[in-house]
CSV table of C-alpha atoms (C1' of nucleotides) in Angstrom, one decimal:
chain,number,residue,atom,x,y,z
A,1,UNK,CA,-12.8,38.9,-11.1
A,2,UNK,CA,-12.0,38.0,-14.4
A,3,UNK,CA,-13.7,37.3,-17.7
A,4,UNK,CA,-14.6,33.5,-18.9
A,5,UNK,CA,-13.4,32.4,-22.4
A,6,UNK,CA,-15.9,32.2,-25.2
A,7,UNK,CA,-15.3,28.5,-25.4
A,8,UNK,CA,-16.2,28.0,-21.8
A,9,UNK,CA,-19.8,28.6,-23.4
A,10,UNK,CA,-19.2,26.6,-26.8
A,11,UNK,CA,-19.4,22.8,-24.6
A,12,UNK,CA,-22.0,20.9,-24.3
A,13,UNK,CA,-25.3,22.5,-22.4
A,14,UNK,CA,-25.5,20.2,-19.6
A,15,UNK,CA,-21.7,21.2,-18.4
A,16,UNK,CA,-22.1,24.4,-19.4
A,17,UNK,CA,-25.0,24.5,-17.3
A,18,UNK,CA,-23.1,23.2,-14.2
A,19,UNK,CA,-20.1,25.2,-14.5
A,20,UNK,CA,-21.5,28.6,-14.7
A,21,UNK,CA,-22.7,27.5,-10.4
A,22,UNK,CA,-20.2,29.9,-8.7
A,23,UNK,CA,-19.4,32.3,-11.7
A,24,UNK,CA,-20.6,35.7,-11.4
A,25,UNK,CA,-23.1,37.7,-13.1
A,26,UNK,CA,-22.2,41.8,-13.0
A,27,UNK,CA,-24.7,44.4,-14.0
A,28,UNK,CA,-23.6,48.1,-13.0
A,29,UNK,CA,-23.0,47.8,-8.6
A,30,UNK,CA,-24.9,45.0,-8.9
A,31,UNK,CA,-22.7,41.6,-8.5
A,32,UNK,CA,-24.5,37.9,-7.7
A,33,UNK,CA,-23.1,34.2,-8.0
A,34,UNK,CA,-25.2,31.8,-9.9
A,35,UNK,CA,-26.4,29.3,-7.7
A,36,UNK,CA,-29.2,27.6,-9.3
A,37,UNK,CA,-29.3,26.5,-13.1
A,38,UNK,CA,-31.3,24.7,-15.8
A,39,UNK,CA,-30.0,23.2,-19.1
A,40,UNK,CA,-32.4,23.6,-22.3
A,41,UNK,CA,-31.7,21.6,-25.1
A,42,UNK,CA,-32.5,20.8,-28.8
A,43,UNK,CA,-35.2,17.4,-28.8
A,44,UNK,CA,-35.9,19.2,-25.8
A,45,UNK,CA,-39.7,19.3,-25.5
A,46,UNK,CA,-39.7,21.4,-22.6
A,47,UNK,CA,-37.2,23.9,-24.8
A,48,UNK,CA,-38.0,27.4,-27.1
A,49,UNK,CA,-36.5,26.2,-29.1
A,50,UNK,CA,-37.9,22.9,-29.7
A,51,UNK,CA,-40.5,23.8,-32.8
A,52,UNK,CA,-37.6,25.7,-34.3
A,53,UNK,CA,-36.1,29.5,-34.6
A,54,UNK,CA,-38.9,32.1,-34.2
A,55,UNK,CA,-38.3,35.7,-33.6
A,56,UNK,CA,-38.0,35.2,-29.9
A,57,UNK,CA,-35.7,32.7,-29.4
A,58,UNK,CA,-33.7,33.8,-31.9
A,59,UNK,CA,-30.8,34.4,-29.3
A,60,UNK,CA,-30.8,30.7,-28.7
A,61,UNK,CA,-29.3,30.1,-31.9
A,62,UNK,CA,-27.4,32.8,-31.9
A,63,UNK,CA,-23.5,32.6,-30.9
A,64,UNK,CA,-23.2,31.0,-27.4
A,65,UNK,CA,-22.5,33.4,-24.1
A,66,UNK,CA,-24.9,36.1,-25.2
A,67,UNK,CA,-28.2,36.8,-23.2
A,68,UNK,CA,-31.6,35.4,-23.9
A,69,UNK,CA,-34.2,37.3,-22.0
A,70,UNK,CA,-37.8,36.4,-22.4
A,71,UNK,CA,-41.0,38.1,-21.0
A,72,UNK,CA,-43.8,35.4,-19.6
A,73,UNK,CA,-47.0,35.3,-17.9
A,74,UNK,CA,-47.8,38.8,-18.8
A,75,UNK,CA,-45.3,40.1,-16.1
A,76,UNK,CA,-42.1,38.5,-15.6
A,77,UNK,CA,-38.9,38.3,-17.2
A,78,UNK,CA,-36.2,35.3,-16.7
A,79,UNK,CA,-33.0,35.4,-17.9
A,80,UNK,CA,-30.9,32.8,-20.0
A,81,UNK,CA,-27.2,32.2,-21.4
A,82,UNK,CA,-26.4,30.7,-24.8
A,83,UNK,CA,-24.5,27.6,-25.3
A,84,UNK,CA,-23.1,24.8,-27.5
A,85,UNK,CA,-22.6,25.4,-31.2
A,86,UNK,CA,-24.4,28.2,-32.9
A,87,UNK,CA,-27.1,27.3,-35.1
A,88,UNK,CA,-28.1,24.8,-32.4
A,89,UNK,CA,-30.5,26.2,-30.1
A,90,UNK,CA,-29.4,25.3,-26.9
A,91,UNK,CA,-29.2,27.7,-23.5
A,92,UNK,CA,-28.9,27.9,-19.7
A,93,UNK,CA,-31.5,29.2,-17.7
A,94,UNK,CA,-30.6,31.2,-14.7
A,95,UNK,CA,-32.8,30.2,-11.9
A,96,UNK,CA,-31.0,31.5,-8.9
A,97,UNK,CA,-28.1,34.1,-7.8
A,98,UNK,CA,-26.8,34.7,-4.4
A,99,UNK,CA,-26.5,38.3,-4.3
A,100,UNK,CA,-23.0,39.5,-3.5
A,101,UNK,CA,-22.8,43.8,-3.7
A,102,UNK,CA,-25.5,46.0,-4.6
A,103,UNK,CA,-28.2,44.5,-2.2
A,104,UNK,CA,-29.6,48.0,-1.4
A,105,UNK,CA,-29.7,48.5,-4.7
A,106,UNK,CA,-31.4,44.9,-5.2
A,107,UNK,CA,-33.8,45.3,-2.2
A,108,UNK,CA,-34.6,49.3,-3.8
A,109,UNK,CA,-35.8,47.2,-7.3
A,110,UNK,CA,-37.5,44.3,-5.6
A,111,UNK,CA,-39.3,46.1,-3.0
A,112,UNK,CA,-38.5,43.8,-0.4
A,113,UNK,CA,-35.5,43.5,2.6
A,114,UNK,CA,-35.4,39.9,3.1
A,115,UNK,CA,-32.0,38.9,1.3
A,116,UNK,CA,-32.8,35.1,1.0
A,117,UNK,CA,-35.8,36.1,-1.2
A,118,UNK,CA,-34.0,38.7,-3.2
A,119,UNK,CA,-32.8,36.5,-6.2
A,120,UNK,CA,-34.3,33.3,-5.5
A,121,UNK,CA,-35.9,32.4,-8.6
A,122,UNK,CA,-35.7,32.9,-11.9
A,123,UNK,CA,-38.1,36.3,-12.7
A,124,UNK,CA,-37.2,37.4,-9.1
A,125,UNK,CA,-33.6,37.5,-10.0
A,126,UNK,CA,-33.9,40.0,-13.3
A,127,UNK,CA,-36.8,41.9,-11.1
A,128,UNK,CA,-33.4,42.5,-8.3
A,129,UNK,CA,-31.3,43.3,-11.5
A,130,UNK,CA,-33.7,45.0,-13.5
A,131,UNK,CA,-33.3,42.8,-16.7
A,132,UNK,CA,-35.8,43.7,-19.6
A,133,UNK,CA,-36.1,42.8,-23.2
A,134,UNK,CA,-33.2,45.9,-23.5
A,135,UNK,CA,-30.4,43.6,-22.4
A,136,UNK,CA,-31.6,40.6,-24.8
A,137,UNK,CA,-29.0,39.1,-26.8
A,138,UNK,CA,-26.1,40.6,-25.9
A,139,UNK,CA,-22.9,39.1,-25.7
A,140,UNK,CA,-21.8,38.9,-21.9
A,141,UNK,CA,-18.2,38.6,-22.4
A,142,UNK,CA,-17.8,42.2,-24.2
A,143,UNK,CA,-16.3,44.7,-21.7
A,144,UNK,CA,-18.7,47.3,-23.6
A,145,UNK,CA,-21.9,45.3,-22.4
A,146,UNK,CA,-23.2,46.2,-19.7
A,147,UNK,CA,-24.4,42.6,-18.6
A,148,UNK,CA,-21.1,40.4,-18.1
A,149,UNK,CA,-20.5,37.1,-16.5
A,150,UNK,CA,-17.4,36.7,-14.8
A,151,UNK,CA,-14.8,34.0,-12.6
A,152,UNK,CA,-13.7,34.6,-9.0
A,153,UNK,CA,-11.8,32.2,-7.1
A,154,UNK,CA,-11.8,29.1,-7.5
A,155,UNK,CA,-14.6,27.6,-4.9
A,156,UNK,CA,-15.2,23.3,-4.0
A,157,UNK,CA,-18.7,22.3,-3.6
A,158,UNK,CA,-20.9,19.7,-4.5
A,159,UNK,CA,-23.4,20.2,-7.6
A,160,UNK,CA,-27.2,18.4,-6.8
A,161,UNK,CA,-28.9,17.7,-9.9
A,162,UNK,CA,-33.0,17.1,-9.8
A,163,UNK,CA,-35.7,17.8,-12.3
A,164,UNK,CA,-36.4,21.0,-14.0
A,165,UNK,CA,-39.6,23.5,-12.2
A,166,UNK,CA,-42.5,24.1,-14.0
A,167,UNK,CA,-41.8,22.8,-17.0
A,168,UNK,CA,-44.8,20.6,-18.1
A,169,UNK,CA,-43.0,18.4,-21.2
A,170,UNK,CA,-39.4,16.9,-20.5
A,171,UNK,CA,-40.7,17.3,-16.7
A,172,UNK,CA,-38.7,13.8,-16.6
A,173,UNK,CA,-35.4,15.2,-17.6
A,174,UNK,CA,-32.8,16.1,-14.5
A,175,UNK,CA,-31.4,18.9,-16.0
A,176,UNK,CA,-31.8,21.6,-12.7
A,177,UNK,CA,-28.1,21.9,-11.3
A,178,UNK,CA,-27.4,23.5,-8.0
A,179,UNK,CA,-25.0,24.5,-5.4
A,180,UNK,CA,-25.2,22.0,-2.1
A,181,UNK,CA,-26.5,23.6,0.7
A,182,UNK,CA,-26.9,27.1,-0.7
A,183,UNK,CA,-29.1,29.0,1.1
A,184,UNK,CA,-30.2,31.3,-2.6
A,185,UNK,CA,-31.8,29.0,-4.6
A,186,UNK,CA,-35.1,28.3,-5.1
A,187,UNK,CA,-37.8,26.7,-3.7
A,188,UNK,CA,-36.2,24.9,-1.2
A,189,UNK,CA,-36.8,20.9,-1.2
B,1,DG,C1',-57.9,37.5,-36.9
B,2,DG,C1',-58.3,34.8,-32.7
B,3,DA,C1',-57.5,31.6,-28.9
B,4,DA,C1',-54.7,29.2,-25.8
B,5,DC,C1',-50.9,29.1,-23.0
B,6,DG,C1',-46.8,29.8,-20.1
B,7,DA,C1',-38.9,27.8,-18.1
B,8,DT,C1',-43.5,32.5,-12.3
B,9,DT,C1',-44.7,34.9,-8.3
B,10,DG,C1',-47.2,36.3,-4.2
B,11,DA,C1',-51.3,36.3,-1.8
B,12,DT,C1',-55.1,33.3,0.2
C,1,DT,C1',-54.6,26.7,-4.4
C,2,DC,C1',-55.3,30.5,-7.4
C,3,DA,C1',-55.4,35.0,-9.7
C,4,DA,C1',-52.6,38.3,-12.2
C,5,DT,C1',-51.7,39.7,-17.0
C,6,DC,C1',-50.0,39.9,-22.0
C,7,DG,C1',-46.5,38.6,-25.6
C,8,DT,C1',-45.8,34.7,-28.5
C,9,DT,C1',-47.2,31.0,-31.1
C,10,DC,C1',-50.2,28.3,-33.6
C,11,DC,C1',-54.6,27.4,-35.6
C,12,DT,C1',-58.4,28.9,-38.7
DNA sequence: GGAACGATTGAT
DNA sequence: TCAATCGTTCCT
């Protein structure tokens, strides 16, 4: 595997957002391919960053391909890559991962054997890699961090695009990407 | 200072 | 369909 260029993060959100399906996101033994995606942009109701920079989603307009992690609902965490120009506020959330190596290691942090449901959605992914406010903000393409996205081979499939989940504004928006016929993403429809 | 809410999940 | 559970944001 080999590390993506910083200006692989610097395009616009939307194909950011649909090519980082297949790349690989590498914590420790832990390896899984991004399956599942959603795109967050400025005049983005739906977005963090909509009402402006705050101390929380400061990451977002931060320098794109760093981490923005995020606790919610008293109890989960969900992960997110910057994108697009910095100052902008703009980011990918990553909603699903087919886990690659380190499953005993994912099952161990998720307390659960059933692969399929191991990184399936967005909290249930940084619950398998143990993501926490620790690894906010940091830039994934520095061999010192030790959160990195990554390229394999190259891989053909076909990218299905449908609304975003659970967002209440910009519910209108088709900004949820995701691989065809992958068995890892979430909620199934 | 206080209230309302949420880019979710798992159980019922 | 609903409870769990608390940090962040926004209002007073």
């Amino acid at each position: 595997m080999k590390p993506l260029s910083k200006s692989f993060f610097k395009k616009d959100t939307i194909s950011v957002a649909r090519n980082l399906l297949g790349k690989y996101l590498v914590l420790g033994k832990k390896i899984g391919k991004i399956v599942e995606t959603e795109a967050y942009l400025i005049n983005d109701p739906a977005s963090h960053s909509f009402n402006g920079k705050t101390i929380r989603n400061s990451p977002m307009f931060g320098d794109p391909a760093h981490s923005y992690i995020y606790f919610t609902y008293g109890m989960h965490h969900c992960f997110n890559i910057t994108t697009n120009k910095k100052g902008l506020g703009e980011a990918v959330l990553i909603r699903a991962i087919e886990p690659i190596k380190g499953l005993e290691e994912m099952k161990k942090s998720r307390r659960i054997d059933n692969i399929k449901n191991l990184c399936n959605g967005p909290a249930k992914l940084t619950q398998a890699f143990e993501l926490t406010k620790s690894h906010n903000n940091l830039n994934l393409l520095d061999k010192n961090s030790p959160l990195k996205i990554m390229k394999g081979e190259k891989e053909k499939f076909k990218i299905i695009k449908t609304k975003r989940i659970g967002v209440k504004k910009g519910s209108d928006l088709n900004l949820r990407f995701y691989i065809d016929k992958n068995l890892f993403i979430s909620k199934l429809r």
